[in-house]
mmCIF file of C-alpha atoms and ligand atoms in Angstrom:
data_model
loop_
_atom_site.group_PDB
_atom_site.id
_atom_site.type_symbol
_atom_site.label_atom_id
_atom_site.label_comp_id
_atom_site.label_asym_id
_atom_site.label_seq_id
_atom_site.Cartn_x
_atom_site.Cartn_y
_atom_site.Cartn_z
ATOM 1 C CA UNK A 1216 58.074 8.305 17.617
ATOM 2 C CA UNK A 1217 54.953 6.215 17.758
ATOM 3 C CA UNK A 1218 55.624 3.557 20.117
ATOM 4 C CA UNK A 1219 52.772 1.042 20.480
ATOM 5 C CA UNK A 1220 52.901 -0.988 23.622
ATOM 6 C CA UNK A 1221 50.508 -4.052 23.379
ATOM 7 C CA UNK A 1222 47.810 -4.671 26.136
ATOM 8 C CA UNK A 1223 48.571 -7.517 28.384
ATOM 9 C CA UNK A 1224 45.890 -10.117 27.734
ATOM 10 C CA UNK A 1225 45.442 -10.357 31.621
ATOM 11 C CA UNK A 1226 45.253 -7.361 33.944
ATOM 12 C CA UNK A 1227 44.638 -8.216 37.642
ATOM 13 C CA UNK A 1228 44.675 -5.428 40.018
ATOM 14 C CA UNK A 1229 44.049 -5.743 43.916
ATOM 15 C CA UNK A 1230 42.163 -9.131 43.974
ATOM 16 C CA UNK A 1231 40.560 -10.419 46.848
ATOM 17 C CA UNK A 1232 38.320 -13.542 47.201
ATOM 18 C CA UNK A 1233 36.686 -14.388 50.540
ATOM 19 C CA UNK A 1234 34.586 -17.148 51.245
ATOM 20 C CA UNK A 1235 31.689 -17.087 53.887
ATOM 21 C CA UNK A 1236 30.537 -19.887 55.791
ATOM 22 C CA UNK A 1237 28.256 -19.599 58.779
ATOM 23 C CA UNK A 1238 30.934 -19.804 61.234
ATOM 24 C CA UNK A 1239 34.201 -18.270 59.422
ATOM 25 C CA UNK A 1240 35.625 -16.098 56.671
ATOM 26 C CA UNK A 1241 38.612 -17.484 54.706
ATOM 27 C CA UNK A 1242 40.581 -15.159 53.361
ATOM 28 C CA UNK A 1243 41.970 -17.026 50.239
ATOM 29 C CA UNK A 1244 43.359 -14.516 47.879
ATOM 30 C CA UNK A 1245 44.413 -11.258 49.542
ATOM 31 C CA UNK A 1246 45.443 -8.265 47.175
ATOM 32 C CA UNK A 1247 46.869 -9.950 44.043
ATOM 33 C CA UNK A 1248 48.005 -8.198 41.250
ATOM 34 C CA UNK A 1249 49.298 -9.899 38.121
ATOM 35 C CA UNK A 1250 49.927 -9.108 34.437
ATOM 36 C CA UNK A 1251 50.274 -11.412 31.642
ATOM 37 C CA UNK A 1252 51.383 -10.554 28.318
ATOM 38 C CA UNK A 1253 50.216 -12.039 24.915
ATOM 39 C CA UNK A 1254 52.057 -15.534 24.091
ATOM 40 C CA UNK A 1255 53.129 -15.292 27.473
ATOM 41 C CA UNK A 1256 53.263 -18.139 30.029
ATOM 42 C CA UNK A 1257 52.830 -17.477 33.448
ATOM 43 C CA UNK A 1258 53.030 -20.322 36.247
ATOM 44 C CA UNK A 1259 51.739 -19.455 39.574
ATOM 45 C CA UNK A 1260 53.710 -21.567 42.078
ATOM 46 C CA UNK A 1261 52.922 -22.392 46.194
ATOM 47 C CA UNK A 1262 51.579 -25.303 48.218
ATOM 48 C CA UNK A 1263 47.925 -26.241 48.870
ATOM 49 C CA UNK A 1264 46.059 -23.360 50.075
ATOM 50 C CA UNK A 1265 48.413 -20.514 48.836
ATOM 51 C CA UNK A 1266 45.730 -18.995 46.813
ATOM 52 C CA UNK A 1267 46.864 -19.999 43.164
ATOM 53 C CA UNK A 1268 43.770 -22.371 42.110
ATOM 54 C CA UNK A 1269 41.491 -19.622 43.643
ATOM 55 C CA UNK A 1270 42.646 -17.057 42.082
ATOM 56 C CA UNK A 1271 42.769 -18.609 38.568
ATOM 57 C CA UNK A 1272 39.046 -19.347 38.761
ATOM 58 C CA UNK A 1273 38.302 -16.108 39.975
ATOM 59 C CA UNK A 1274 39.022 -15.012 36.357
ATOM 60 C CA UNK A 1275 36.291 -17.080 34.909
ATOM 61 C CA UNK A 1276 34.136 -16.076 37.787
ATOM 62 C CA UNK A 1277 33.838 -19.887 38.513
ATOM 63 C CA UNK A 1278 33.254 -19.227 42.424
ATOM 64 C CA UNK A 1279 29.260 -19.732 43.965
ATOM 65 C CA UNK A 1280 28.325 -16.197 43.982
ATOM 66 C CA UNK A 1281 26.284 -16.675 47.125
ATOM 67 C CA UNK A 1282 29.170 -17.492 49.192
ATOM 68 C CA UNK A 1283 32.041 -15.859 47.804
ATOM 69 C CA UNK A 1284 33.034 -11.962 47.877
ATOM 70 C CA UNK A 1285 35.329 -10.654 45.081
ATOM 71 C CA UNK A 1286 36.778 -7.568 45.297
ATOM 72 C CA UNK A 1287 39.677 -5.719 42.425
ATOM 73 C CA UNK A 1288 39.544 -5.463 39.008
ATOM 74 C CA UNK A 1289 39.934 -7.997 36.453
ATOM 75 C CA UNK A 1290 40.468 -7.407 32.469
ATOM 76 C CA UNK A 1291 40.903 -9.812 30.092
ATOM 77 C CA UNK A 1292 41.391 -9.227 26.688
ATOM 78 C CA UNK A 1293 40.187 -5.918 27.193
ATOM 79 C CA UNK A 1294 36.943 -6.985 28.812
ATOM 80 C CA UNK A 1295 35.717 -6.339 32.558
ATOM 81 C CA UNK A 1296 35.046 -9.576 33.974
ATOM 82 C CA UNK A 1297 33.882 -8.194 37.045
ATOM 83 C CA UNK A 1298 30.852 -6.574 35.590
ATOM 84 C CA UNK A 1299 29.956 -9.053 32.502
ATOM 85 C CA UNK A 1300 26.508 -10.391 32.525
ATOM 86 C CA UNK A 1301 25.937 -14.071 33.045
ATOM 87 C CA UNK A 1302 25.103 -14.349 29.055
ATOM 88 C CA UNK A 1303 28.307 -12.409 27.983
ATOM 89 C CA UNK A 1304 30.425 -14.426 30.653
ATOM 90 C CA UNK A 1305 29.166 -17.735 29.543
ATOM 91 C CA UNK A 1306 29.960 -16.761 25.389
ATOM 92 C CA UNK A 1307 33.430 -15.384 27.022
ATOM 93 C CA UNK A 1308 34.290 -19.002 28.382
ATOM 94 C CA UNK A 1309 35.338 -21.331 25.850
ATOM 95 C CA UNK A 1310 35.921 -18.613 22.970
ATOM 96 C CA UNK A 1311 38.517 -15.979 24.965
ATOM 97 C CA UNK A 1312 39.557 -17.954 27.902
ATOM 98 C CA UNK A 1313 39.226 -21.581 28.593
ATOM 99 C CA UNK A 1314 40.250 -23.799 31.354
ATOM 100 C CA UNK A 1315 41.764 -27.241 32.192
ATOM 101 C CA UNK A 1316 41.706 -29.102 35.183
ATOM 102 C CA UNK A 1317 43.673 -31.933 37.246
ATOM 103 C CA UNK A 1318 40.744 -34.237 36.432
ATOM 104 C CA UNK A 1319 39.381 -34.402 33.141
ATOM 105 C CA UNK A 1320 36.277 -36.518 34.361
ATOM 106 C CA UNK A 1321 35.219 -33.074 35.665
ATOM 107 C CA UNK A 1322 35.130 -31.581 32.417
ATOM 108 C CA UNK A 1323 33.341 -34.645 30.495
ATOM 109 C CA UNK A 1324 30.348 -36.094 31.239
ATOM 110 C CA UNK A 1325 30.410 -39.836 31.595
ATOM 111 C CA UNK A 1326 27.393 -40.541 29.675
ATOM 112 C CA UNK A 1327 27.831 -38.786 26.497
ATOM 113 C CA UNK A 1328 30.839 -39.457 23.847
ATOM 114 C CA UNK A 1329 33.857 -37.193 23.635
ATOM 115 C CA UNK A 1330 33.167 -36.321 20.279
ATOM 116 C CA UNK A 1331 29.395 -35.225 21.163
ATOM 117 C CA UNK A 1332 30.750 -32.938 23.582
ATOM 118 C CA UNK A 1333 33.390 -31.368 22.024
ATOM 119 C CA UNK A 1334 30.631 -30.857 19.307
ATOM 120 C CA UNK A 1335 28.389 -29.295 21.522
ATOM 121 C CA UNK A 1336 31.011 -27.010 23.073
ATOM 122 C CA UNK A 1337 32.230 -26.046 19.668
ATOM 123 C CA UNK A 1338 28.338 -25.212 18.508
ATOM 124 C CA UNK A 1339 27.734 -23.286 21.467
ATOM 125 C CA UNK A 1340 30.526 -21.278 21.390
ATOM 126 C CA UNK A 1341 31.802 -21.077 18.121
ATOM 127 C CA UNK A 1342 28.142 -20.793 16.809
ATOM 128 C CA UNK A 1343 28.503 -23.394 13.753
ATOM 129 C CA UNK A 1344 26.249 -26.204 12.433
ATOM 130 C CA UNK A 1345 26.971 -29.569 13.608
ATOM 131 C CA UNK A 1346 28.621 -30.797 10.581
ATOM 132 C CA UNK A 1347 31.211 -27.690 10.549
ATOM 133 C CA UNK A 1348 31.702 -28.124 14.492
ATOM 134 C CA UNK A 1349 32.080 -32.099 13.748
ATOM 135 C CA UNK A 1350 35.305 -31.171 11.459
ATOM 136 C CA UNK A 1351 36.515 -28.555 14.256
ATOM 137 C CA UNK A 1352 36.343 -31.381 16.949
ATOM 138 C CA UNK A 1353 38.085 -33.369 14.902
ATOM 139 C CA UNK A 1354 40.717 -31.164 14.326
ATOM 140 C CA UNK A 1355 41.190 -30.028 17.643
ATOM 141 C CA UNK A 1356 41.805 -34.054 18.495
ATOM 142 C CA UNK A 1357 44.386 -34.223 15.872
ATOM 143 C CA UNK A 1358 46.232 -30.820 17.253
ATOM 144 C CA UNK A 1359 46.516 -32.382 20.478
ATOM 145 C CA UNK A 1360 48.336 -35.358 18.581
ATOM 146 C CA UNK A 1361 45.343 -38.114 19.876
ATOM 147 C CA UNK A 1362 46.280 -41.269 17.654
ATOM 148 C CA UNK A 1363 43.078 -42.494 15.471
ATOM 149 C CA UNK A 1364 40.975 -39.049 16.280
ATOM 150 C CA UNK A 1365 37.862 -40.338 14.291
ATOM 151 C CA UNK A 1366 37.494 -43.533 16.538
ATOM 152 C CA UNK A 1367 38.301 -41.114 19.666
ATOM 153 C CA UNK A 1368 35.742 -38.907 18.808
ATOM 154 C CA UNK A 1369 33.252 -42.082 19.133
ATOM 155 C CA UNK A 1370 34.591 -42.526 22.693
ATOM 156 C CA UNK A 1371 33.542 -42.407 26.259
ATOM 157 C CA UNK A 1372 35.738 -40.604 28.640
ATOM 158 C CA UNK A 1373 36.035 -43.829 30.423
ATOM 159 C CA UNK A 1374 37.157 -45.949 27.529
ATOM 160 C CA UNK A 1375 40.430 -43.742 27.435
ATOM 161 C CA UNK A 1376 43.781 -43.780 29.311
ATOM 162 C CA UNK A 1377 44.347 -40.701 31.523
ATOM 163 C CA UNK A 1378 46.980 -39.155 29.565
ATOM 164 C CA UNK A 1379 44.458 -39.570 26.172
ATOM 165 C CA UNK A 1380 41.664 -38.108 28.624
ATOM 166 C CA UNK A 1381 44.032 -35.011 29.505
ATOM 167 C CA UNK A 1382 44.568 -34.525 25.642
ATOM 168 C CA UNK A 1383 41.320 -34.766 24.974
ATOM 169 C CA UNK A 1384 40.152 -32.001 27.662
ATOM 170 C CA UNK A 1385 42.959 -29.965 26.058
ATOM 171 C CA UNK A 1386 41.196 -30.258 22.864
ATOM 172 C CA UNK A 1387 37.938 -29.496 24.303
ATOM 173 C CA UNK A 1388 39.502 -26.157 25.998
ATOM 174 C CA UNK A 1389 41.293 -24.894 22.936
ATOM 175 C CA UNK A 1390 38.855 -26.132 20.143
ATOM 176 C CA UNK A 1391 37.434 -22.652 19.486
ATOM 177 C CA UNK A 1392 40.579 -21.118 19.674
ATOM 178 C CA UNK A 1393 40.665 -19.204 22.610
ATOM 179 C CA UNK A 1394 43.551 -16.477 23.418
ATOM 180 C CA UNK A 1395 43.778 -17.726 27.139
ATOM 181 C CA UNK A 1396 44.189 -20.829 28.516
ATOM 182 C CA UNK A 1397 43.895 -21.405 32.410
ATOM 183 C CA UNK A 1398 45.455 -24.759 33.320
ATOM 184 C CA UNK A 1399 44.782 -25.849 37.268
ATOM 185 C CA UNK A 1400 47.243 -28.085 37.794
ATOM 186 C CA UNK A 1401 46.625 -30.279 34.864
ATOM 187 C CA UNK A 1402 49.476 -32.738 34.980
ATOM 188 C CA UNK A 1403 49.557 -33.714 39.109
ATOM 189 C CA UNK A 1404 47.402 -36.447 38.697
ATOM 190 C CA UNK A 1405 49.343 -37.993 35.779
ATOM 191 C CA UNK A 1406 52.423 -40.268 35.567
ATOM 192 C CA UNK A 1407 56.178 -38.697 35.496
ATOM 193 C CA UNK A 1408 56.491 -39.490 31.505
ATOM 194 C CA UNK A 1409 52.793 -38.690 30.663
ATOM 195 C CA UNK A 1410 53.086 -35.237 32.641
ATOM 196 C CA UNK A 1411 56.110 -34.579 30.553
ATOM 197 C CA UNK A 1412 54.335 -35.527 27.284
ATOM 198 C CA UNK A 1413 51.102 -33.213 28.491
ATOM 199 C CA UNK A 1414 53.753 -30.190 29.052
ATOM 200 C CA UNK A 1415 55.661 -30.540 26.299
ATOM 201 C CA UNK A 1416 52.024 -30.668 24.432
ATOM 202 C CA UNK A 1417 51.161 -27.512 25.980
ATOM 203 C CA UNK A 1418 54.097 -25.773 25.168
ATOM 204 C CA UNK A 1419 53.888 -26.767 21.419
ATOM 205 C CA UNK A 1420 50.370 -25.591 21.200
ATOM 206 C CA UNK A 1421 51.278 -22.059 22.883
ATOM 207 C CA UNK A 1422 53.598 -21.529 20.521
ATOM 208 C CA UNK A 1423 51.243 -22.673 17.581
ATOM 209 C CA UNK A 1424 48.489 -20.902 18.270
ATOM 210 C CA UNK A 1425 50.028 -17.643 20.002
ATOM 211 C CA UNK A 1426 48.110 -18.715 23.312
ATOM 212 C CA UNK A 1427 49.150 -17.169 26.730
ATOM 213 C CA UNK A 1428 48.858 -19.798 29.742
ATOM 214 C CA UNK A 1429 48.488 -19.466 33.521
ATOM 215 C CA UNK A 1430 49.704 -22.314 34.735
ATOM 216 C CA UNK A 1431 48.841 -23.448 38.415
ATOM 217 C CA UNK A 1432 51.156 -25.849 40.279
ATOM 218 C CA UNK A 1433 52.603 -26.999 43.280
ATOM 219 C CA UNK A 1434 55.585 -28.582 41.641
ATOM 220 C CA UNK A 1435 58.046 -26.294 40.555
ATOM 221 C CA UNK A 1436 59.465 -28.896 37.967
ATOM 222 C CA UNK A 1437 56.306 -28.441 36.334
ATOM 223 C CA UNK A 1438 56.800 -24.738 36.330
ATOM 224 C CA UNK A 1439 60.457 -25.178 34.651
ATOM 225 C CA UNK A 1440 58.999 -26.957 31.311
ATOM 226 C CA UNK A 1441 56.123 -24.532 30.983
ATOM 227 C CA UNK A 1442 56.668 -21.071 32.068
ATOM 228 C CA UNK A 1443 58.283 -17.846 30.836
ATOM 229 C CA UNK A 1444 57.461 -16.101 34.302
ATOM 230 C CA UNK A 1445 56.914 -17.443 37.807
ATOM 231 C CA UNK A 1446 54.805 -15.939 40.672
ATOM 232 C CA UNK A 1447 55.273 -17.672 43.923
ATOM 233 C CA UNK A 1448 52.186 -17.718 46.335
ATOM 234 C CA UNK A 1449 51.680 -17.851 50.263
ATOM 235 C CA UNK A 1450 49.400 -16.825 52.093
ATOM 236 C CA UNK A 1451 47.038 -15.542 49.189
ATOM 237 C CA UNK A 1452 49.413 -13.341 48.185
ATOM 238 C CA UNK A 1453 52.277 -12.996 45.815
ATOM 239 C CA UNK A 1454 55.314 -12.974 47.435
ATOM 240 C CA UNK A 1455 57.892 -13.111 44.701
ATOM 241 C CA UNK A 1456 57.613 -12.610 40.806
ATOM 242 C CA UNK A 1457 60.414 -13.178 38.171
ATOM 243 C CA UNK A 1458 61.279 -14.331 34.738
ATOM 244 C CA UNK A 1459 61.902 -18.437 35.277
ATOM 245 C CA UNK A 1460 65.931 -18.031 34.837
ATOM 246 C CA UNK A 1461 65.625 -15.039 37.059
ATOM 247 C CA UNK A 1462 63.879 -16.753 39.746
ATOM 248 C CA UNK A 1463 65.916 -20.153 39.431
ATOM 249 C CA UNK A 1464 69.224 -18.079 39.902
ATOM 250 C CA UNK A 1465 68.350 -15.415 42.410
ATOM 251 C CA UNK A 1466 65.237 -16.492 44.146
ATOM 252 C CA UNK A 1467 65.250 -13.472 47.069
ATOM 253 C CA UNK A 1468 61.990 -14.628 49.066
ATOM 254 C CA UNK A 1469 62.588 -16.802 51.863
ATOM 255 C CA UNK A 1470 59.678 -19.246 50.898
ATOM 256 C CA UNK A 1471 61.105 -19.334 47.073
ATOM 257 C CA UNK A 1472 64.191 -20.222 48.450
ATOM 258 C CA UNK A 1473 62.755 -23.373 50.927
ATOM 259 C CA UNK A 1474 60.533 -24.362 47.671
ATOM 260 C CA UNK A 1475 63.677 -25.059 45.618
ATOM 261 C CA UNK A 1476 65.317 -26.470 47.661
ATOM 262 C CA UNK A 1477 62.834 -29.030 48.664
ATOM 263 C CA UNK A 1478 63.034 -30.288 45.263
ATOM 264 C CA UNK A 1479 65.106 -33.506 44.311
ATOM 265 C CA UNK A 1480 66.368 -31.674 40.933
ATOM 266 C CA UNK A 1481 67.633 -28.965 43.645
ATOM 267 C CA UNK A 1482 71.068 -30.437 43.409
ATOM 268 C CA UNK A 1483 70.464 -33.246 45.841
ATOM 269 C CA UNK A 1484 73.758 -35.692 45.939
ATOM 270 C CA UNK A 1485 73.933 -39.013 47.106
ATOM 271 C CA UNK A 1486 72.862 -39.940 50.892
ATOM 272 C CA UNK A 1487 72.038 -36.218 51.671
ATOM 273 C CA UNK A 1488 68.592 -35.181 53.014
ATOM 274 C CA UNK A 1489 65.542 -33.654 51.279
ATOM 275 C CA UNK A 1490 64.927 -30.080 52.593
ATOM 276 C CA UNK A 1491 61.639 -29.801 53.733
ATOM 277 C CA UNK A 1492 59.868 -26.765 54.846
ATOM 278 C CA UNK A 1493 58.840 -26.724 58.862
ATOM 279 C CA UNK A 1494 55.444 -26.181 59.722
ATOM 280 C CA UNK A 1495 52.288 -25.674 57.621
ATOM 281 C CA UNK A 1496 50.410 -23.497 55.572
ATOM 282 C CA UNK A 1497 48.616 -20.682 57.650
ATOM 283 C CA UNK A 1498 45.075 -21.138 58.483
ATOM 284 C CA UNK A 1499 43.151 -18.597 55.983
ATOM 285 C CA UNK A 1500 40.577 -18.105 58.508
ATOM 286 C CA UNK A 1501 43.335 -16.473 61.257
ATOM 287 C CA UNK A 1502 45.665 -15.126 58.977
ATOM 288 C CA UNK A 1503 48.301 -13.198 60.721
ATOM 289 C CA UNK A 1504 48.474 -9.204 60.403
ATOM 290 C CA UNK A 1505 51.996 -9.260 59.317
ATOM 291 C CA UNK A 1506 53.898 -11.640 57.114
ATOM 292 C CA UNK A 1507 51.825 -15.267 56.806
ATOM 293 C CA UNK A 1508 54.999 -17.106 56.130
ATOM 294 C CA UNK A 1509 56.452 -15.793 59.532
ATOM 295 C CA UNK A 1510 56.035 -18.576 61.952
ATOM 296 C CA UNK A 1511 58.206 -20.872 59.341
ATOM 297 C CA UNK A 1512 60.740 -18.240 58.470
ATOM 298 C CA UNK A 1513 64.278 -18.487 59.896
ATOM 299 C CA UNK A 1514 65.203 -14.800 59.254
ATOM 300 C CA UNK A 1515 61.447 -13.871 61.446
ATOM 301 C CA UNK A 1516 61.900 -10.553 63.239
ATOM 302 C CA UNK A 1517 59.415 -8.530 65.164
ATOM 303 C CA UNK A 1518 58.507 -6.467 62.101
ATOM 304 C CA UNK A 1519 57.545 -9.151 60.201
ATOM 305 C CA UNK A 1520 54.785 -9.916 62.596
ATOM 306 C CA UNK A 1521 53.480 -6.485 62.623
ATOM 307 C CA UNK A 1522 53.001 -5.843 59.050
ATOM 308 C CA UNK A 1523 52.944 -7.275 55.463
ATOM 309 C CA UNK A 1524 55.785 -6.183 53.418
ATOM 310 C CA UNK A 1525 55.456 -4.376 50.915
ATOM 311 C CA UNK A 1526 56.473 -5.123 47.040
ATOM 312 C CA UNK A 1527 60.414 -4.283 46.428
ATOM 313 C CA UNK A 1528 61.832 -4.346 42.774
ATOM 314 C CA UNK A 1529 65.002 -6.495 42.787
ATOM 315 C CA UNK A 1530 65.273 -5.889 39.120
ATOM 316 C CA UNK A 1531 63.198 -4.334 36.297
ATOM 317 C CA UNK A 1532 61.281 -7.696 36.421
ATOM 318 C CA UNK A 1533 61.993 -9.173 39.715
ATOM 319 C CA UNK A 1534 59.798 -8.248 42.387
ATOM 320 C CA UNK A 1535 59.906 -9.533 46.273
ATOM 321 C CA UNK A 1536 57.630 -8.732 49.409
ATOM 322 C CA UNK A 1537 59.690 -9.399 52.339
ATOM 323 C CA UNK A 1538 61.041 -7.045 55.179
ATOM 324 C CA UNK A 1539 64.435 -8.791 55.246
ATOM 325 C CA UNK A 1540 65.280 -8.369 52.175
ATOM 326 C CA UNK A 1541 68.170 -8.537 50.590
ATOM 327 C CA UNK A 1542 70.023 -10.006 53.723
ATOM 328 C CA UNK A 1543 67.326 -13.134 53.098
ATOM 329 C CA UNK A 1544 68.354 -13.485 49.224
HETATM 330 FE FE1 SF4 B 1695 60.449 -14.190 56.479
HETATM 331 FE FE2 SF4 B 1695 59.804 -11.534 57.667
HETATM 332 FE FE3 SF4 B 1695 60.405 -12.088 54.851
HETATM 333 FE FE4 SF4 B 1695 57.974 -12.681 56.075
HETATM 334 S S1 SF4 B 1695 58.835 -10.859 55.668
HETATM 335 S S2 SF4 B 1695 59.321 -14.150 54.708
HETATM 336 S S3 SF4 B 1695 58.587 -13.588 58.207
HETATM 337 S S4 SF4 B 1695 61.908 -12.294 56.690
#
């Protein structure tokens, strides 16, 4: 029997990203391994400084080469990203994988119209004539449900509302029909109602286009709307990984439990207090030898301070790194 197992679109192995400055080394990502299947949506969640955005940007090699040391293996759609020349990398960005950010003004140049910028991007990445690129840009604006797309082609970024700019940025990112979308907190700066509209739009586009998505967020509520699978990050490592429903029903890492308990949707009744996670995230220039969560963890033991826990399978698709599992679950 010939069982064909499709290759994952993303395969990251033992990724480390360290930033060097004159006085210190920031160990932002420390041995991350992650796969994303074709058509799958994976959320990386954690507090600021957990390494999620640094991991995401590494997939497109967006960090300054002079001050960044990256180790490990990154394969996207079968291509080795770490060894790509700058010209291959430039073609790869936008055509195979594309990125959207928290602030769309970072993606757009204020002195050109939105249409001009999408058309230029399409001409460069899809190698089309100006006339054909304009048609693709218009179609991209339609696909993200922007009203009056012909008029929006002629608008400058500052003439759009925050939600519309976010839609325009998604149109820019998806115009050349990449197979992988990297989304770095794309809804964080938006009002709650616009946030949900953008999340639903991304979910619809994912299904329509068969897109794979890696979605970075500190908001587990956003992850619930978009993710098939969740990887929880702390101190530059993945500490728990599971399908969304499994993670919500059976969180096993004390940090995941704390994150879930600190959201208002987590079963808060009138008059009860919202849980918070005591202490603050670790200093990435002075990470401890053992578990980085030890200073904030009520289960911490001497073993936790001495070595980082290995990855344990809770069930076939559910993994956790905690010395005190299953007691901590
Ligand atoms: Fe807490 Fe120890 Fe588990 Fe880290 S390894 S989360 S300190 S119990």
